[in-house]
Amino acid sequence: MLSYYAVKLLSRLVCLLPHAAAMRLGEALAKIAWIFVPAKRKRLAREQVMRCLHTDEREADRIARASSLRFGTMLMEVLRFPVMKEHMSDYVTIVGAVDELNAVMAEGKGAIFATSHSGNWELMGGAFACAGYPLVGVAKKQSSEGMDRFINEYRTLVGMHITYSSSVREMFRMLAEGWIIGLISDQDPSLRDGIIINFFGRETNAFTGAASIGRFRSVPIFPVFMHREPNGRHVLLVEPAIRTPKTEDKDADIRQTTQYVNDRIEAWVRKYPEEWFWLHDRWKSIRERST
């Protein structure tokens, strides 16, 4: 648990800094960390950028590096949750289909947020929770017990309820109580847990969680995305809701909605490519399937 107390101490120190100074520190630390990213991982990110966005190698290098360096400011913002939570609207502006979201929440039947590893997704959850939206963050348990304790403590600090991805029964219970289930939908699952769709013009394995839950509970799915402006403020976009069809062909219903969610993710990544997590091996299971 040493890691927990070390990060807590770091958080206290970072909270003493002015916000701008903390962001500059994060940028500096990220530049140092980039040096130690394995060459194989950098090459993977560069190749994925080139295949998806059809850039030359130089531009792909720039995008891959930028997508990694943003983790410095992301980390600083998470460490500053204790001082940001009371003034979250000073840092994040929520725009888009907010009236539609509010109308759905007034019905008390719950909803789903489908998002990606783009922008500061941890701050996204905090911004929604601080704005009064009852949000359940579905988390993956960290390998480090100390870091798992820390990140879930800070997610709870800003108002989120955290459950692990294995706690399906809890998710359904809270959805029935009117909560929003937040799902990050852009990672590569195992072949047995996903379905094959199209993503950036290539076969891709994708999680079906948002579509499956949306269909089973007949609740709307809101694609949501966050973008960091050059001045350091964040814009959090709520896109219009979609609903999973409920025909006699369950698999087709889920596939159609999963494809749509990934289409929205792809469109967002194309708009802000520097803010997506290109270091993640998005096509790993597809590659392993063919070997």
Short mmCIF file of C-alpha atoms in Angstrom, two decimals:
data_model
loop_
_atom_site.label_atom_id
_atom_site.label_comp_id
_atom_site.label_asym_id
_atom_site.label_seq_id
_atom_site.Cartn_x
_atom_site.Cartn_y
_atom_site.Cartn_z
CA MET A 1 0.00 0.00 0.00
CA LEU A 2 3.06 2.25 -0.12
CA SER A 3 2.00 3.47 -3.56
CA TYR A 4 -1.31 4.70 -2.13
CA TYR A 5 0.32 6.90 0.50
CA ALA A 6 2.95 8.13 -1.94
CA VAL A 7 0.33 9.30 -4.45
CA LYS A 8 -1.79 10.82 -1.69
CA LEU A 9 1.22 12.86 -0.57
CA LEU A 10 1.89 13.90 -4.16
CA SER A 11 -1.73 14.96 -4.47
CA ARG A 12 -1.48 17.17 -1.40
CA LEU A 13 1.62 18.85 -2.75
CA VAL A 14 0.08 19.38 -6.20
CA CYS A 15 -3.05 20.86 -4.61
CA LEU A 16 -0.86 23.57 -3.06
CA LEU A 17 0.25 24.75 -6.51
CA PRO A 18 -1.67 27.22 -8.67
CA HIS A 19 -3.57 25.35 -11.36
CA ALA A 20 -1.44 26.68 -14.21
CA ALA A 21 1.76 25.71 -12.42
CA ALA A 22 0.44 22.18 -11.82
CA MET A 23 -0.37 21.83 -15.53
CA ARG A 24 3.14 22.95 -16.49
CA LEU A 25 4.57 20.41 -14.07
CA GLY A 26 2.43 17.70 -15.66
CA GLU A 27 3.62 18.65 -19.12
CA ALA A 28 7.25 18.49 -18.01
CA LEU A 29 6.83 15.10 -16.33
CA ALA A 30 5.09 13.72 -19.43
CA LYS A 31 7.99 14.75 -21.65
CA ILE A 32 10.37 12.87 -19.37
CA ALA A 33 8.09 9.82 -19.26
CA TRP A 34 7.88 9.75 -23.07
CA ILE A 35 11.60 9.01 -23.21
CA PHE A 36 10.99 5.74 -21.36
CA VAL A 37 8.04 4.51 -23.43
CA PRO A 38 9.31 1.34 -25.18
CA ALA A 39 10.22 1.81 -28.83
CA LYS A 40 7.89 -1.08 -29.73
CA ARG A 41 4.93 0.73 -28.16
CA LYS A 42 5.80 4.00 -29.91
CA ARG A 43 6.02 2.15 -33.21
CA LEU A 44 2.61 0.55 -32.60
CA ALA A 45 1.03 3.94 -31.94
CA ARG A 46 2.67 5.48 -35.02
CA GLU A 47 1.55 2.64 -37.28
CA GLN A 48 -2.02 2.78 -35.98
CA VAL A 49 -2.15 6.52 -36.68
CA MET A 50 -0.84 6.02 -40.21
CA ARG A 51 -3.32 3.24 -41.01
CA CYS A 52 -6.34 4.99 -39.49
CA LEU A 53 -5.73 8.58 -40.53
CA HIS A 54 -3.58 7.98 -43.64
CA THR A 55 -0.88 10.38 -42.50
CA ASP A 56 2.79 10.31 -43.32
CA GLU A 57 5.26 9.01 -40.75
CA ARG A 58 6.25 12.45 -39.47
CA GLU A 59 2.67 13.50 -38.74
CA ALA A 60 1.95 10.11 -37.18
CA ASP A 61 4.94 10.59 -34.86
CA ARG A 62 3.61 13.98 -33.81
CA ILE A 63 0.12 12.68 -33.08
CA ALA A 64 1.38 9.61 -31.21
CA ARG A 65 3.67 11.74 -29.05
CA ALA A 66 1.00 14.34 -28.35
CA SER A 67 -1.51 11.66 -27.35
CA SER A 68 0.97 10.38 -24.78
CA LEU A 69 2.12 13.75 -23.44
CA ARG A 70 -1.44 14.73 -22.51
CA PHE A 71 -1.33 12.18 -19.70
CA GLY A 72 0.80 14.63 -17.74
CA THR A 73 -1.95 17.23 -17.44
CA MET A 74 -4.54 14.48 -17.00
CA LEU A 75 -2.64 13.18 -13.99
CA MET A 76 -2.32 16.64 -12.47
CA GLU A 77 -6.05 17.24 -12.85
CA VAL A 78 -6.88 13.98 -11.08
CA LEU A 79 -4.42 14.79 -8.29
CA ARG A 80 -6.15 18.17 -7.93
CA PHE A 81 -9.66 16.72 -7.55
CA PRO A 82 -9.79 17.81 -3.88
CA VAL A 83 -9.49 21.50 -4.87
CA MET A 84 -11.30 21.30 -8.23
CA LYS A 85 -14.47 19.57 -7.07
CA GLU A 86 -16.05 22.67 -5.52
CA HIS A 87 -15.49 24.73 -8.70
CA MET A 88 -15.70 22.09 -11.41
CA SER A 89 -17.67 24.38 -13.73
CA ASP A 90 -14.63 26.67 -13.82
CA TYR A 91 -12.75 23.88 -15.58
CA VAL A 92 -15.41 22.02 -17.59
CA THR A 93 -18.35 23.27 -19.66
CA ILE A 94 -21.05 20.73 -20.51
CA VAL A 95 -22.67 21.34 -23.92
CA GLY A 96 -24.82 19.55 -26.47
CA ALA A 97 -27.98 17.55 -25.82
CA VAL A 98 -28.17 18.58 -22.17
CA ASP A 99 -31.92 19.28 -22.27
CA GLU A 100 -32.57 15.82 -23.68
CA LEU A 101 -30.37 14.27 -20.98
CA ASN A 102 -32.18 16.20 -18.26
CA ALA A 103 -35.56 15.09 -19.61
CA VAL A 104 -34.45 11.45 -19.55
CA MET A 105 -33.14 11.78 -16.00
CA ALA A 106 -36.44 13.34 -14.90
CA GLU A 107 -38.17 10.12 -15.96
CA GLY A 108 -36.09 8.25 -13.37
CA LYS A 109 -35.38 5.24 -15.57
CA GLY A 110 -31.64 5.72 -15.94
CA ALA A 111 -29.39 6.01 -18.97
CA ILE A 112 -26.01 4.97 -20.36
CA PHE A 113 -23.00 7.11 -21.22
CA ALA A 114 -20.81 5.59 -23.94
CA THR A 115 -17.41 7.21 -24.24
CA SER A 116 -13.79 6.58 -25.19
CA HIS A 117 -10.25 7.02 -23.97
CA SER A 118 -10.17 10.49 -25.48
CA GLY A 119 -9.57 13.68 -23.52
CA ASN A 120 -9.51 13.38 -19.74
CA TRP A 121 -12.13 10.68 -19.18
CA GLU A 122 -11.52 10.71 -15.41
CA LEU A 123 -12.32 14.43 -15.27
CA MET A 124 -15.34 13.78 -17.48
CA GLY A 125 -16.89 11.53 -14.84
CA GLY A 126 -16.12 14.06 -12.13
CA ALA A 127 -17.66 16.89 -14.15
CA PHE A 128 -20.92 15.01 -14.66
CA ALA A 129 -21.09 13.99 -11.00
CA CYS A 130 -20.33 17.51 -9.76
CA ALA A 131 -23.06 18.84 -12.07
CA GLY A 132 -25.55 16.64 -10.21
CA TYR A 133 -25.83 13.65 -12.53
CA PRO A 134 -25.96 10.32 -10.63
CA LEU A 135 -23.12 8.51 -12.36
CA VAL A 136 -21.87 4.97 -11.91
CA GLY A 137 -18.32 4.65 -13.19
CA VAL A 138 -17.61 1.09 -14.35
CA ALA A 139 -13.96 0.47 -13.53
CA LYS A 140 -11.37 -2.16 -14.25
CA LYS A 141 -9.50 -3.26 -11.14
CA GLN A 142 -5.91 -2.00 -11.15
CA SER A 143 -3.08 -4.49 -10.72
CA SER A 144 -1.65 -2.32 -7.92
CA GLU A 145 -3.85 -2.47 -4.84
CA GLY A 146 -2.61 0.92 -3.71
CA MET A 147 -3.34 2.63 -7.02
CA ASP A 148 -6.73 0.93 -7.23
CA ARG A 149 -7.61 2.28 -3.80
CA PHE A 150 -6.39 5.77 -4.69
CA ILE A 151 -8.15 6.21 -8.02
CA ASN A 152 -11.46 4.85 -6.75
CA GLU A 153 -11.23 7.06 -3.66
CA TYR A 154 -10.74 10.13 -5.84
CA ARG A 155 -13.53 9.12 -8.22
CA THR A 156 -15.81 8.84 -5.21
CA LEU A 157 -14.51 12.17 -3.89
CA VAL A 158 -15.97 14.01 -6.88
CA GLY A 159 -19.33 12.28 -6.54
CA MET A 160 -19.17 9.16 -8.67
CA HIS A 161 -20.23 5.71 -7.53
CA ILE A 162 -17.70 3.11 -8.62
CA THR A 163 -18.37 -0.50 -9.45
CA TYR A 164 -16.16 -3.07 -11.14
CA SER A 165 -17.00 -4.39 -14.59
CA SER A 166 -17.73 -7.80 -13.05
CA SER A 167 -20.55 -6.37 -10.87
CA VAL A 168 -23.29 -6.66 -13.48
CA ARG A 169 -26.07 -7.18 -10.93
CA GLU A 170 -25.17 -3.93 -9.16
CA MET A 171 -25.16 -2.04 -12.47
CA PHE A 172 -28.66 -3.23 -13.32
CA ARG A 173 -29.94 -2.41 -9.84
CA MET A 174 -28.59 1.12 -9.93
CA LEU A 175 -29.81 1.65 -13.48
CA ALA A 176 -33.30 0.73 -12.32
CA GLU A 177 -32.93 3.33 -9.55
CA GLY A 178 -32.31 6.05 -12.13
CA TRP A 179 -28.51 6.15 -12.25
CA ILE A 180 -26.39 6.67 -15.37
CA ILE A 181 -23.99 3.85 -16.19
CA GLY A 182 -20.73 5.16 -17.65
CA LEU A 183 -19.01 2.76 -20.05
CA ILE A 184 -15.73 3.29 -21.90
CA SER A 185 -16.39 1.54 -25.17
CA ASP A 186 -13.22 1.73 -27.25
CA GLN A 187 -10.92 -0.95 -25.88
CA ASP A 188 -10.13 -4.33 -27.41
CA PRO A 189 -11.86 -7.12 -25.46
CA SER A 190 -11.20 -10.82 -25.81
CA LEU A 191 -12.90 -12.40 -28.82
CA ARG A 192 -15.39 -14.20 -26.59
CA ASP A 193 -16.49 -10.92 -24.98
CA GLY A 194 -16.90 -8.76 -28.08
CA ILE A 195 -18.29 -8.67 -31.60
CA ILE A 196 -16.60 -7.84 -34.89
CA ILE A 197 -17.51 -4.42 -36.30
CA ASN A 198 -15.89 -1.83 -38.56
CA PHE A 199 -13.62 0.82 -37.06
CA PHE A 200 -11.50 3.11 -39.23
CA GLY A 201 -12.27 0.88 -42.20
CA ARG A 202 -10.93 -2.28 -40.57
CA GLU A 203 -12.45 -5.24 -38.76
CA THR A 204 -12.33 -4.52 -35.04
CA ASN A 205 -13.39 -6.38 -31.93
CA ALA A 206 -15.65 -4.25 -29.73
CA PHE A 207 -17.40 -4.38 -26.37
CA THR A 208 -21.18 -4.69 -26.59
CA GLY A 209 -21.96 -3.49 -23.07
CA ALA A 210 -23.73 -0.23 -23.94
CA ALA A 211 -25.87 -1.81 -26.67
CA SER A 212 -26.68 -4.94 -24.64
CA ILE A 213 -27.70 -3.06 -21.49
CA GLY A 214 -29.55 -0.44 -23.50
CA ARG A 215 -31.58 -3.11 -25.25
CA PHE A 216 -32.28 -5.20 -22.16
CA ARG A 217 -33.41 -2.24 -20.03
CA SER A 218 -34.80 -0.10 -22.89
CA VAL A 219 -32.79 2.93 -21.79
CA PRO A 220 -31.13 5.54 -24.01
CA ILE A 221 -27.41 5.65 -24.76
CA PHE A 222 -25.74 9.07 -24.86
CA PRO A 223 -22.35 9.23 -26.60
CA VAL A 224 -20.26 11.69 -24.55
CA PHE A 225 -16.81 13.11 -25.30
CA MET A 226 -14.39 15.59 -23.76
CA HIS A 227 -11.98 17.99 -25.47
CA ARG A 228 -9.29 20.16 -23.89
CA GLU A 229 -9.17 23.69 -25.35
CA PRO A 230 -5.83 25.49 -25.89
CA ASN A 231 -6.56 27.65 -22.83
CA GLY A 232 -6.77 24.54 -20.64
CA ARG A 233 -10.55 24.51 -20.20
CA HIS A 234 -12.51 21.41 -21.18
CA VAL A 235 -15.64 21.12 -23.29
CA LEU A 236 -17.78 18.08 -22.49
CA LEU A 237 -20.14 17.20 -25.33
CA VAL A 238 -23.34 15.23 -24.81
CA GLU A 239 -24.51 13.86 -28.16
CA PRO A 240 -28.20 13.06 -28.84
CA ALA A 241 -29.38 9.77 -27.40
CA ILE A 242 -29.69 6.56 -29.36
CA ARG A 243 -31.72 3.50 -28.46
CA THR A 244 -30.92 -0.10 -29.23
CA PRO A 245 -33.63 -1.63 -31.45
CA LYS A 246 -35.59 -4.47 -29.95
CA THR A 247 -36.53 -6.76 -32.81
CA GLU A 248 -36.63 -10.53 -32.96
CA ASP A 249 -32.96 -10.53 -34.01
CA LYS A 250 -31.17 -9.68 -30.77
CA ASP A 251 -27.68 -10.11 -32.21
CA ALA A 252 -28.41 -7.79 -35.12
CA ASP A 253 -29.86 -5.18 -32.75
CA ILE A 254 -26.75 -5.21 -30.59
CA ARG A 255 -24.39 -5.20 -33.57
CA GLN A 256 -26.15 -2.23 -35.15
CA THR A 257 -25.95 -0.13 -32.00
CA THR A 258 -22.38 -1.15 -31.20
CA GLN A 259 -21.39 -0.11 -34.72
CA TYR A 260 -23.11 3.25 -34.27
CA VAL A 261 -21.37 3.92 -30.96
CA ASN A 262 -18.01 3.13 -32.55
CA ASP A 263 -18.85 5.32 -35.53
CA ARG A 264 -19.32 8.22 -33.11
CA ILE A 265 -16.03 7.40 -31.40
CA GLU A 266 -14.26 7.26 -34.76
CA ALA A 267 -15.69 10.62 -35.80
CA TRP A 268 -14.49 12.18 -32.54
CA VAL A 269 -11.01 10.69 -32.87
CA ARG A 270 -10.74 12.02 -36.41
CA LYS A 271 -11.66 15.48 -35.11
CA TYR A 272 -9.20 15.42 -32.20
CA PRO A 273 -6.63 12.70 -33.00
CA GLU A 274 -4.06 14.00 -30.50
CA GLU A 275 -6.44 13.26 -27.64
CA TRP A 276 -7.06 9.55 -28.21
CA PHE A 277 -5.07 6.73 -26.60
CA TRP A 278 -3.09 5.52 -29.62
CA LEU A 279 -0.70 3.54 -27.40
CA HIS A 280 -3.48 0.99 -26.79
CA ASP A 281 -3.26 -2.04 -29.11
CA ARG A 282 -6.80 -1.67 -30.47
CA TRP A 283 -6.50 -4.51 -33.03
CA LYS A 284 -4.70 -7.08 -30.88
CA SER A 285 -7.43 -9.73 -30.74
CA ILE A 286 -8.11 -9.43 -34.48
CA ARG A 287 -4.42 -9.92 -35.19
CA GLU A 288 -4.23 -12.93 -32.86
CA ARG A 289 -7.32 -14.45 -34.50
CA SER A 290 -5.54 -14.65 -37.84
CA THR A 291 -2.33 -16.21 -36.51
#
